[in-house]
Amino acid sequence: MEFLTGKKIIEETTLFEILQKMPKGGLLHAHLDATVDVNILLQYAIETPGMHIRITRSLDPATLTSNVPQFAVIPQLDSTTYASLEEAPAESWVPIVSARDNFLNGGPAGFDKWALSTMMINPSEAYGTHNTLTKIWQKFMTTFRATHGIIYHMPIFEKYIRKSLLTSVEDGISYVEPRINFLARFMTGADGLENIPHRDWLVVFDRILSEVKEYSKQQGNDFAGAKIIYSTVRFITPEELEWYLQDCITLKKEFPHLIAGFDLVGDENVLHPLKYYAEVLLRFPAMQEAAGLPEDQRIPFIFHAGETLGDGSEPDENLYDAVLLGTKRIGHGFSIVKHPKIMEICRERQICIEVCPISNEVLRLTSSMPMHPLPIMINNGLPVALCSDDPAVFGNMGLTYDYFQVLAASEQNGLITLGELAKDSIKFSCLADEEKVVALKSWQRRWDAYIDMIVEKYGQEADV
Amino acid sequence: MEFLTGKKIIEETTLFEILQKMPKGGLLHAHLDATVDVNILLQYAIETPGMHIRITRSLDPATLTSNVPQFAVIPQLDSTTYASLEEAPAESWVPIVSARDNFLNGGPAGFDKWALSTMMINPSEAYGTHNTLTKIWQKFMTTFRATHGIIYHMPIFEKYIRKSLLTSVEDGISYVEPRINFLARFMTGADGLENIPHRDWLVVFDRILSEVKEYSKQQGNDFAGAKIIYSTVRFITPEELEWYLQDCITLKKEFPHLIAGFDLVGDENVLHPLKYYAEVLLRFPAMQEAAGLPEDQRIPFIFHAGETLGDGSEPDENLYDAVLLGTKRIGHGFSIVKHPKIMEICRERQICIEVCPISNEVLRLTSSMPMHPLPIMINNGLPVALCSDDPAVFGNMGLTYDYFQVLAASEQNGLITLGELAKDSIKFSCLADEEKVVALKSWQRRWDAYIDMIVEKYGQEADV
C-alpha cells in the first residue's frame, strides 16, 4: 500500500509505537521550510498581525485545491479594504482573519481545509491526478509557494525554527542538518518590510538553537544541536551562484559552528545539471582560501544528485559530477544503484547516501517501498542515512515513518539494520570529530536503554 | 506511461516500425500456452467441432469479465441440449457456436469481446482494480484457466504450435525455447477423450517444427529451430516432482534434440520455494545417469527465481537455491540486483538472466519501464536476454514491444545495446555449440543488413 494511503494504519501499529521511541541519531536531509506540521504553520499565520492572503484566480469549489494562495505580512499603509477572497479581485490582498471568517465554502473550517490542502500533497494527487514525476513535482513546488510568505517572516521564522527543532527532539532525533533555502536575499520583518538579511536569519537560528539545547538538557535529553546546509536553487545563473557561494563563505566566517555545507536544490529533472555550474563550483575552494577560511573550516559540498528515474540522463549524470566535485554526501542518490563504479567510489571514500524513502515514494520515483533501491545500496556496503526530506509536505514528520517503511518492506531488515542506519547518520554528519565521539557515545547509551525497554515492555507481546 | 495504456501509441512510432525488422536472436523465456494472439485462439475454438463452453456463475453484465469460462471438446455422447449460457445452469456445457450466437450481451461480437477479455490482462485491471502483485497474479492465472481447454486439445495444439513459431519468425526471432507446461499428463484428442500422452505432444511438436523450418528456408529465412523447456508447477509434492523429472528424462532420451531444460513455474510469492524440492532436485543428475543419458545430453535446470519484490523472502532466496542447484539461466531474476554476490557469481559462471520487461510491468513488479532494474543488471556485466514471457496475455506479441520499452526508457541504450542483448539470446541458448556458431553467423549477416537498411531508409529522417 502507498504511504499516504496507509499512513493511518501505520500509526495504529505497535511497531510504529516502538519505533517512535527509537533513538534515531541525525536527520541529515530535510528542507527547513517543510519541517513543521502545516496545521501549526497555518495557526502561526492566523495569529500574526498584518498577515494577508491572495489568490491569482477567483475561487471555484471545483478547482479549489489547485488555487494556490500566497501569504504575506503587508505593512499597514498598503492594507486593503476587502473582507473576503470571494469579493476581492484576483491578486488583491485580503487580511487572513477576515478571509477565513468569511470563506464562502465552509467558513473558518472550510478555509483551513483548503489552505492546508495547498501546503501538502494528498493521496489522490500523488497516486491519481499527479501520478508522474513531472506532475507531482509541479504540485510539490506549489506547496512551497503557499508556505513561503508565512515561514520567511521573521516573527514566524523564530517560532518555526523552535518548533522544527523540538519536533525532531520529540521523535528521538539528536542532531539535525537542515537545508535552508537562501535564494531570497531578505525575509520580511515584523513591519512587513522585506529587509532582513541572511546574517540575521543565522543570528536568530543560533539563539533558538541554544534555547532548545538548554531546554532539551533540562529534560534529561542530549540534543547535539544543528548545523545548516546553505542552499540555493538550480535555476540561477553561474554568476548568481558565485554571489551565493561568497555569501555562504561570509556567513561561515561569522558562524563557523552553524554552516555545515553547500547545496543546490530543486527538481534535477528539469533544472540545470551540476556541470552547468562546474566552472564556478570548482573555484569554491580557492574562494574560501582567498577569504581566509582556515583549512579545518572549509565548507563541503553536500549535493543532491541522482533524484531521478533517468538512465544516462543529466540528473543521473549529476552523480558523477557530484563525486568529481568532492561531495561529502549525496542527497537522494536514487539512481546510484545503476552505477557499480560510483557505488564503489562512494564505498571507498565513505560518501554517505541520504536516502529519503517516503519522499521518493510520494514523488513517484518508486511506487511503493518494496520497489525502493535501498536494499541494493545497503548490500553494496554504502553508508546510508535515512531522511525525511520534506515531512510537512509528505506527512512523514520526524523520522519514525521512514524507519517504519524500511522495516516493514523487508524481511532482511531488523532492529540491527535500523541501528546501523542511525549510527551512520551521526558518523557521516558534519559534526566535528570530537562532537561525533560524544554524540555516538550518547546514542549508544540511549540505544542500549531502548533495547532493554523493548524486551521488557514488548518482549512478551510479539516477535519484534 | 504504462505499457498497456501506451501500446497503441508505441505501435504508431517509426521506432517501433524499425524495431519490428530487427533480427532479435532467440526468445528464451516464453510460456508456450501464451504465445498465440487470443483472437486467433478464439477463432480456433469456434471452428473446432464439439467445442463447448461453461461458466461457474450465471452471467451478470456487471461481473462479466471476472466470470471466467472453461472450454472443452466434449465427446458426442455427453453433449448438452442447452442453446445458450444464459439458459444453462452453472457448470453445464453449452456448444460454443450456439453460446456465441445466442449471447444475450451483444450476440457473437459481445461473446467474443467477453471471451477475449478473460484471456488477457487489460489496462484497467493491471493499473486499477488489480494493482498489486497478488491481485494481478490472480487475474493472470485465470487467463490460463480460460485458454487451457482450447490449447490442450490436439487438433488445436498442432495449429497453435505452428502459429506460435510463425509469429516468432515474422518478428525477426530466429530461435525459440518455449516452456511447455506438462502438469496435465494428457490432453484431449479429436474425439474429446483426455488420453493423449506427453510423448505424442512432442511427436507433433517435432513435426510442426520441421514444417516451419522448411517453410522458413523457402522464404529465404534462417529459423534455427526450437527446443522445449519441460515445466511443471510449484504446487506439486516432491513425490510428484520425481515423476515429472523421470518423465522429462524419458522424453529427452527419445527426443534429445527437443528437450532443452527443466523448470518449475507459477507464482513464486505464494507457491513452494525451490528449497522445498531440494532433495529431489539434487538427485536429478543421478537419475539421468541411472537412465543412461549420455554426459553431453544432460538436462540443465533453467529455473524461474527472484520474480518478486521481496527482500530476504522465499522467492528472493530462490536465487541462491537456483544457483546452488546449478541453473543454466535464471528466469526473471528480478530481485537479483539486491544481491551483489549472486550477480558476481552469475557474471563469472555466465548465468544469463531472462529479463521480461513488459511482463514485470504488467504483473506490478515495476510500475513503469524507467523503474525496471535492467540497467543495473547490464551495468554489472550480467548476460541478459530480453523475453516476452506471456505475450498473448500481456499484448506484447513477438519481442519488438520489449525491445522498444528497453530502448525508450533509457538514454544510455541504443542499437548497440539491443544488438548485444540479441547476441546474448543466442549465446546463452540451449543450442549445441556448433548450432550456436551457425546461428550467430547468420544473425550477424542479418544484423549488418539491418543496419544498412536503417541508414538507407531512415538515416535522413531522424536520429535513431
CSV table of C-alpha atoms in Angstrom, one decimal, chain A residues 31-373:
chain,number,residue,atom,x,y,z
A,31,HIS,CA,14.5,21.2,3.9
A,32,LEU,CA,13.8,23.5,6.8
A,33,ASP,CA,10.8,25.1,5.3
A,34,ALA,CA,9.0,21.7,5.2
A,35,THR,CA,9.7,20.5,8.7
A,36,VAL,CA,6.8,21.9,10.8
A,37,ASP,CA,3.3,20.5,10.6
A,38,VAL,CA,1.3,22.7,8.3
A,39,ASN,CA,-1.6,22.8,10.9
A,40,ILE,CA,0.8,24.6,13.2
A,41,LEU,CA,2.1,26.8,10.4
A,42,LEU,CA,-1.4,27.9,9.5
A,43,GLN,CA,-2.1,28.7,13.1
A,44,TYR,CA,1.1,30.9,13.2
A,45,ALA,CA,-0.2,32.7,10.1
A,46,ILE,CA,-3.6,33.3,11.5
A,47,GLU,CA,-2.2,34.7,14.8
A,48,THR,CA,0.3,37.0,13.1
A,49,PRO,CA,-0.7,40.7,12.9
A,50,GLY,CA,-0.9,42.0,9.4
A,51,MET,CA,-0.9,38.6,7.7
A,52,HIS,CA,-2.7,38.7,4.4
A,53,ILE,CA,-3.7,36.2,1.7
A,54,ARG,CA,-4.2,36.5,-2.0
A,55,ILE,CA,-5.1,34.2,-4.9
A,56,THR,CA,-4.4,34.5,-8.6
A,57,ARG,CA,-7.7,33.1,-9.8
A,58,SER,CA,-11.2,33.6,-8.5
A,59,LEU,CA,-12.3,30.8,-6.1
A,60,ASP,CA,-14.2,28.0,-7.7
A,61,PRO,CA,-15.2,25.0,-5.5
A,62,ALA,CA,-14.3,22.6,-8.3
A,63,THR,CA,-10.7,23.8,-8.6
A,64,LEU,CA,-10.2,24.8,-5.0
A,65,THR,CA,-7.1,22.7,-4.2
A,66,SER,CA,-5.3,23.9,-7.3
A,67,ASN,CA,-5.9,27.5,-6.5
A,68,VAL,CA,-2.7,28.1,-4.6
A,69,PRO,CA,-2.7,31.1,-2.2
A,70,GLN,CA,0.1,33.4,-1.3
A,71,PHE,CA,0.6,34.8,2.2
A,72,ALA,CA,2.4,38.0,3.3
A,73,VAL,CA,2.5,40.4,6.1
A,74,ILE,CA,1.6,43.7,4.4
A,75,PRO,CA,2.6,47.0,6.0
A,76,GLN,CA,-0.3,49.0,7.4
A,77,LEU,CA,-0.2,51.6,4.6
A,78,ASP,CA,-0.8,49.1,1.9
A,79,SER,CA,-3.7,47.4,3.6
A,80,THR,CA,-6.8,46.5,1.6
A,81,THR,CA,-10.4,47.0,2.4
A,82,TYR,CA,-11.6,43.7,1.1
A,83,ALA,CA,-13.2,41.5,3.6
A,84,SER,CA,-13.2,38.2,1.8
A,85,LEU,CA,-11.3,36.4,-1.0
A,86,GLU,CA,-14.6,36.0,-2.8
A,87,GLU,CA,-15.2,39.7,-3.2
A,88,ALA,CA,-11.6,40.7,-3.8
A,89,PRO,CA,-10.4,40.9,-7.4
A,90,ALA,CA,-7.7,38.3,-8.2
A,91,GLU,CA,-4.2,39.2,-6.9
A,92,SER,CA,-5.7,41.5,-4.2
A,93,TRP,CA,-4.5,41.1,-0.6
A,94,VAL,CA,-7.2,40.2,2.0
A,95,PRO,CA,-6.5,40.1,5.7
A,96,ILE,CA,-6.2,36.4,6.5
A,97,VAL,CA,-8.5,36.6,9.5
A,98,SER,CA,-11.4,38.1,7.6
A,99,ALA,CA,-10.7,35.9,4.5
A,100,ARG,CA,-11.0,32.9,6.9
A,101,ASP,CA,-14.1,34.2,8.8
A,102,ASN,CA,-16.0,35.0,5.5
A,103,PHE,CA,-14.8,32.0,3.5
A,104,LEU,CA,-17.9,31.0,1.5
A,105,ASN,CA,-17.0,27.4,1.2
A,106,GLY,CA,-17.5,26.4,4.8
A,107,GLY,CA,-16.3,29.4,6.9
A,108,PRO,CA,-13.1,29.1,9.0
A,109,ALA,CA,-13.1,25.2,8.9
A,110,GLY,CA,-13.5,25.3,5.1
A,111,PHE,CA,-10.8,27.9,4.8
A,112,ASP,CA,-8.4,25.8,6.9
A,113,LYS,CA,-9.1,22.7,5.0
A,114,TRP,CA,-8.4,24.4,1.7
A,115,ALA,CA,-5.3,26.3,2.9
A,116,LEU,CA,-3.8,23.1,4.3
A,117,SER,CA,-4.5,21.2,1.2
A,118,THR,CA,-2.4,23.7,-0.8
A,119,MET,CA,0.5,23.1,1.6
A,120,MET,CA,0.6,19.3,1.4
A,121,ILE,CA,0.5,16.5,-1.2
A,122,ASN,CA,-2.6,14.4,-0.6
A,123,PRO,CA,-3.1,10.8,-1.7
A,124,SER,CA,-5.4,11.5,-4.6
A,125,GLU,CA,-2.8,13.8,-6.1
A,126,ALA,CA,0.2,11.5,-5.5
A,127,TYR,CA,-1.5,8.3,-6.7
A,128,GLY,CA,-4.2,9.7,-9.0
A,129,THR,CA,-4.2,13.1,-10.7
A,130,HIS,CA,-0.4,13.8,-10.5
A,131,ASN,CA,0.9,10.2,-10.8
A,132,THR,CA,4.1,11.1,-12.7
A,133,LEU,CA,7.4,12.6,-11.7
A,134,THR,CA,6.8,15.8,-13.6
A,135,LYS,CA,3.2,16.3,-12.5
A,136,ILE,CA,3.8,15.6,-8.8
A,137,TRP,CA,6.8,18.0,-8.8
A,138,GLN,CA,4.6,20.7,-10.1
A,139,LYS,CA,2.2,20.2,-7.2
A,140,PHE,CA,5.2,19.8,-4.8
A,141,MET,CA,6.6,23.2,-5.8
A,142,THR,CA,3.3,24.9,-5.3
A,143,THR,CA,3.3,23.8,-1.6
A,144,PHE,CA,6.4,25.9,-1.1
A,145,ARG,CA,4.8,28.9,-2.9
A,146,ALA,CA,1.9,28.6,-0.4
A,147,THR,CA,4.0,28.4,2.7
A,148,HIS,CA,6.9,30.8,1.7
A,149,GLY,CA,5.3,34.1,2.8
A,150,ILE,CA,4.4,32.6,6.2
A,151,ILE,CA,7.8,31.0,7.0
A,152,TYR,CA,10.0,33.7,5.7
A,153,HIS,CA,8.6,36.3,8.1
A,154,MET,CA,11.0,36.8,10.9
A,155,PRO,CA,8.5,36.7,13.8
A,156,ILE,CA,7.2,33.4,12.5
A,157,PHE,CA,10.7,32.2,11.4
A,158,GLU,CA,11.7,32.2,15.0
A,159,LYS,CA,8.8,30.1,16.1
A,160,TYR,CA,9.2,27.9,13.1
A,161,ILE,CA,12.8,27.0,13.9
A,162,ARG,CA,12.0,26.3,17.5
A,163,LYS,CA,9.1,24.1,16.5
A,164,SER,CA,11.2,22.3,13.8
A,165,LEU,CA,14.0,21.5,16.3
A,166,LEU,CA,11.5,20.4,19.0
A,167,THR,CA,9.7,18.1,16.6
A,168,SER,CA,13.0,16.4,15.9
A,169,VAL,CA,13.9,16.1,19.6
A,170,GLU,CA,10.5,14.6,20.4
A,171,ASP,CA,11.0,12.0,17.7
A,172,GLY,CA,14.2,10.7,19.2
A,173,ILE,CA,16.5,12.6,16.8
A,174,SER,CA,19.6,14.0,18.5
A,175,TYR,CA,21.0,16.2,15.7
A,176,VAL,CA,19.8,17.9,12.6
A,177,GLU,CA,21.3,19.4,9.5
A,178,PRO,CA,18.6,21.3,7.8
A,179,ARG,CA,19.0,22.7,4.3
A,180,ILE,CA,17.9,26.3,4.4
A,181,ASN,CA,17.0,28.0,1.1
A,182,PHE,CA,18.8,31.3,0.9
A,183,LEU,CA,17.6,32.1,-2.6
A,184,ALA,CA,15.6,35.1,-1.3
A,185,ARG,CA,18.1,37.6,-0.1
A,186,PHE,CA,15.8,39.0,2.5
A,187,MET,CA,12.8,38.0,4.5
A,188,THR,CA,10.1,40.3,6.0
A,189,GLY,CA,10.4,41.7,9.5
A,190,ALA,CA,7.6,42.4,11.9
A,191,ASP,CA,6.8,45.6,10.0
A,192,GLY,CA,6.2,43.7,6.8
A,193,LEU,CA,9.2,45.2,5.0
A,194,GLU,CA,11.4,42.7,3.1
A,195,ASN,CA,14.7,43.8,4.5
A,196,ILE,CA,16.0,41.1,7.0
A,197,PRO,CA,19.3,39.8,5.5
A,198,HIS,CA,20.8,36.3,5.7
A,199,ARG,CA,23.0,37.2,8.6
A,200,ASP,CA,20.0,38.0,10.8
A,201,TRP,CA,18.5,34.6,9.9
A,202,LEU,CA,21.5,32.9,11.4
A,203,VAL,CA,21.6,35.1,14.4
A,204,VAL,CA,18.0,34.0,15.2
A,205,PHE,CA,18.8,30.4,14.3
A,206,ASP,CA,21.7,30.4,16.7
A,207,ARG,CA,19.7,31.9,19.5
A,208,ILE,CA,16.8,29.5,19.2
A,209,LEU,CA,19.2,26.6,18.8
A,210,SER,CA,20.8,27.5,22.2
A,211,GLU,CA,17.4,27.7,23.8
A,212,VAL,CA,16.4,24.3,22.5
A,213,LYS,CA,19.6,22.7,23.6
A,214,GLU,CA,19.2,24.1,27.0
A,215,TYR,CA,15.6,23.0,27.2
A,216,SER,CA,16.5,19.6,26.0
A,217,LYS,CA,19.2,19.3,28.6
A,218,GLN,CA,16.8,20.2,31.3
A,219,GLN,CA,14.5,17.4,30.1
A,220,GLY,CA,17.4,15.0,30.6
A,221,ASN,CA,17.8,14.8,26.8
A,222,ASP,CA,21.0,15.0,24.8
A,223,PHE,CA,20.3,17.1,21.7
A,224,ALA,CA,23.6,17.5,20.0
A,225,GLY,CA,22.5,20.6,18.1
A,226,ALA,CA,22.1,21.6,14.4
A,227,LYS,CA,24.1,22.8,11.5
A,228,ILE,CA,22.8,24.4,8.4
A,229,ILE,CA,23.4,23.3,4.8
A,230,TYR,CA,23.3,26.5,2.8
A,231,SER,CA,21.2,26.0,-0.2
A,232,THR,CA,20.1,27.9,-3.3
A,233,VAL,CA,18.1,26.7,-6.3
A,234,ARG,CA,19.3,25.1,-9.6
A,235,PHE,CA,17.7,27.7,-11.8
A,236,ILE,CA,20.1,30.6,-11.0
A,237,THR,CA,22.9,31.7,-13.4
A,238,PRO,CA,26.5,30.8,-12.7
A,239,GLU,CA,27.1,34.5,-11.9
A,240,GLU,CA,24.4,34.4,-9.3
A,241,LEU,CA,25.8,31.2,-7.9
A,242,GLU,CA,29.1,33.0,-7.4
A,243,TRP,CA,27.3,35.5,-5.2
A,244,TYR,CA,25.7,32.8,-3.1
A,245,LEU,CA,29.0,30.9,-2.7
A,246,GLN,CA,30.5,34.2,-1.4
A,247,ASP,CA,27.6,34.8,0.8
A,248,CYS,CA,27.9,31.3,2.2
A,249,ILE,CA,31.6,31.9,2.9
A,250,THR,CA,30.8,35.2,4.7
A,251,LEU,CA,28.3,33.5,6.9
A,252,LYS,CA,30.7,30.7,7.6
A,253,LYS,CA,33.3,33.1,8.8
A,254,GLU,CA,31.0,34.7,11.3
A,255,PHE,CA,29.1,31.5,12.2
A,256,PRO,CA,31.7,28.7,11.7
A,257,HIS,CA,29.7,26.4,14.1
A,258,LEU,CA,26.5,26.8,12.1
A,259,ILE,CA,27.4,26.4,8.4
A,260,ALA,CA,27.8,22.7,7.5
A,261,GLY,CA,27.9,22.7,3.8
A,262,PHE,CA,26.6,24.0,0.4
A,263,ASP,CA,24.0,22.5,-1.9
A,264,LEU,CA,21.9,23.3,-5.0
A,265,VAL,CA,18.3,22.2,-4.7
A,266,GLY,CA,15.2,21.9,-6.9
A,267,ASP,CA,14.0,19.3,-9.5
A,268,GLU,CA,17.1,17.8,-11.1
A,269,ASN,CA,14.9,16.5,-13.9
A,270,VAL,CA,14.0,20.0,-15.3
A,271,LEU,CA,16.6,22.4,-13.8
A,272,HIS,CA,20.3,22.9,-14.5
A,273,PRO,CA,22.7,19.9,-14.0
A,274,LEU,CA,25.7,20.4,-11.8
A,275,LYS,CA,28.0,20.6,-14.9
A,276,TYR,CA,26.3,23.8,-15.8
A,277,TYR,CA,27.8,25.3,-12.7
A,278,ALA,CA,31.1,23.3,-12.8
A,279,GLU,CA,33.4,26.2,-13.6
A,280,VAL,CA,32.1,28.3,-10.6
A,281,LEU,CA,31.8,25.3,-8.3
A,282,LEU,CA,35.4,24.3,-9.0
A,283,ARG,CA,36.5,27.7,-7.8
A,284,PHE,CA,34.8,27.4,-4.4
A,285,PRO,CA,37.9,26.0,-2.6
A,286,ALA,CA,40.0,28.9,-3.9
A,287,MET,CA,37.3,31.4,-3.0
A,288,GLN,CA,37.4,30.0,0.6
A,289,GLU,CA,41.2,30.2,0.7
A,290,ALA,CA,41.1,33.8,-0.6
A,291,ALA,CA,38.5,34.7,2.1
A,292,GLY,CA,40.9,33.4,4.7
A,293,LEU,CA,38.8,30.5,5.9
A,294,PRO,CA,41.0,28.1,7.9
A,295,GLU,CA,41.7,24.7,6.4
A,296,ASP,CA,39.6,22.9,9.1
A,297,GLN,CA,36.6,25.1,8.4
A,298,ARG,CA,36.3,24.5,4.7
A,299,ILE,CA,32.7,24.2,3.5
A,300,PRO,CA,32.0,20.8,1.9
A,301,PHE,CA,29.5,20.4,-1.0
A,302,ILE,CA,26.6,18.2,0.0
A,303,PHE,CA,24.9,17.8,-3.3
A,304,HIS,CA,21.5,16.5,-4.3
A,305,ALA,CA,22.2,14.1,-7.2
A,306,GLY,CA,20.5,11.2,-9.0
A,307,GLU,CA,17.0,12.0,-7.7
A,308,THR,CA,15.7,10.6,-11.0
A,309,LEU,CA,14.4,7.6,-12.9
A,310,GLY,CA,16.7,8.6,-15.8
A,311,ASP,CA,19.3,6.2,-17.1
A,312,GLY,CA,22.1,8.2,-18.6
A,313,SER,CA,20.1,11.5,-18.3
A,314,GLU,CA,21.5,14.7,-16.9
A,315,PRO,CA,20.2,14.2,-13.4
A,316,ASP,CA,21.6,10.6,-13.5
A,317,GLU,CA,25.0,12.1,-14.6
A,318,ASN,CA,24.8,14.5,-11.7
A,319,LEU,CA,26.1,11.6,-9.6
A,320,TYR,CA,29.4,11.6,-11.5
A,321,ASP,CA,29.7,15.4,-11.2
A,322,ALA,CA,28.8,15.4,-7.5
A,323,VAL,CA,31.6,12.9,-6.8
A,324,LEU,CA,34.1,14.6,-9.1
A,325,LEU,CA,33.3,17.9,-7.2
A,326,GLY,CA,34.1,16.1,-4.0
A,327,THR,CA,30.7,16.0,-2.4
A,328,LYS,CA,30.8,14.9,1.2
A,329,ARG,CA,27.4,13.1,1.0
A,330,ILE,CA,24.8,12.6,-1.8
A,331,GLY,CA,21.3,13.8,-1.3
A,332,HIS,CA,19.0,11.0,-2.5
A,333,GLY,CA,21.3,9.3,-4.9
A,334,PHE,CA,18.3,7.3,-6.0
A,335,SER,CA,19.8,6.3,-9.4
A,336,ILE,CA,23.2,5.4,-8.0
A,337,VAL,CA,22.3,1.7,-7.9
A,338,LYS,CA,22.7,1.7,-11.7
A,339,HIS,CA,26.3,2.7,-11.3
A,340,PRO,CA,28.6,0.0,-9.8
A,341,LYS,CA,31.7,2.2,-10.3
A,342,ILE,CA,30.2,5.2,-8.5
A,343,MET,CA,29.0,2.9,-5.7
A,344,GLU,CA,32.5,1.5,-5.4
A,345,ILE,CA,33.9,5.0,-5.1
A,346,CYS,CA,31.3,6.0,-2.5
A,347,ARG,CA,32.1,2.9,-0.5
A,348,GLU,CA,35.8,3.6,-0.7
A,349,ARG,CA,35.6,7.3,0.1
A,350,GLN,CA,32.8,6.8,2.5
A,351,ILE,CA,30.4,9.1,0.8
A,352,CYS,CA,27.1,8.6,2.6
A,353,ILE,CA,23.8,8.5,0.7
A,354,GLU,CA,20.9,10.5,2.2
A,355,VAL,CA,18.0,8.2,1.5
A,356,CYS,CA,14.5,9.6,1.7
A,357,PRO,CA,12.1,6.6,1.3
A,358,ILE,CA,8.8,8.3,1.7
A,359,SER,CA,9.8,11.4,-0.3
A,360,ASN,CA,10.8,9.0,-3.2
A,361,GLU,CA,7.5,7.2,-3.0
A,362,VAL,CA,5.3,10.3,-2.9
A,363,LEU,CA,7.4,12.0,-5.6
A,364,ARG,CA,6.8,8.9,-7.8
A,365,LEU,CA,10.4,7.6,-8.1
A,366,THR,CA,9.2,4.4,-6.6
A,367,SER,CA,5.7,3.1,-6.5
A,368,SER,CA,6.0,1.5,-3.1
A,369,MET,CA,8.7,0.8,-0.6
A,370,PRO,CA,9.3,-2.8,-1.7
A,371,MET,CA,10.4,-1.3,-5.1
A,372,HIS,CA,12.8,1.1,-3.4
A,373,PRO,CA,16.6,0.6,-4.2
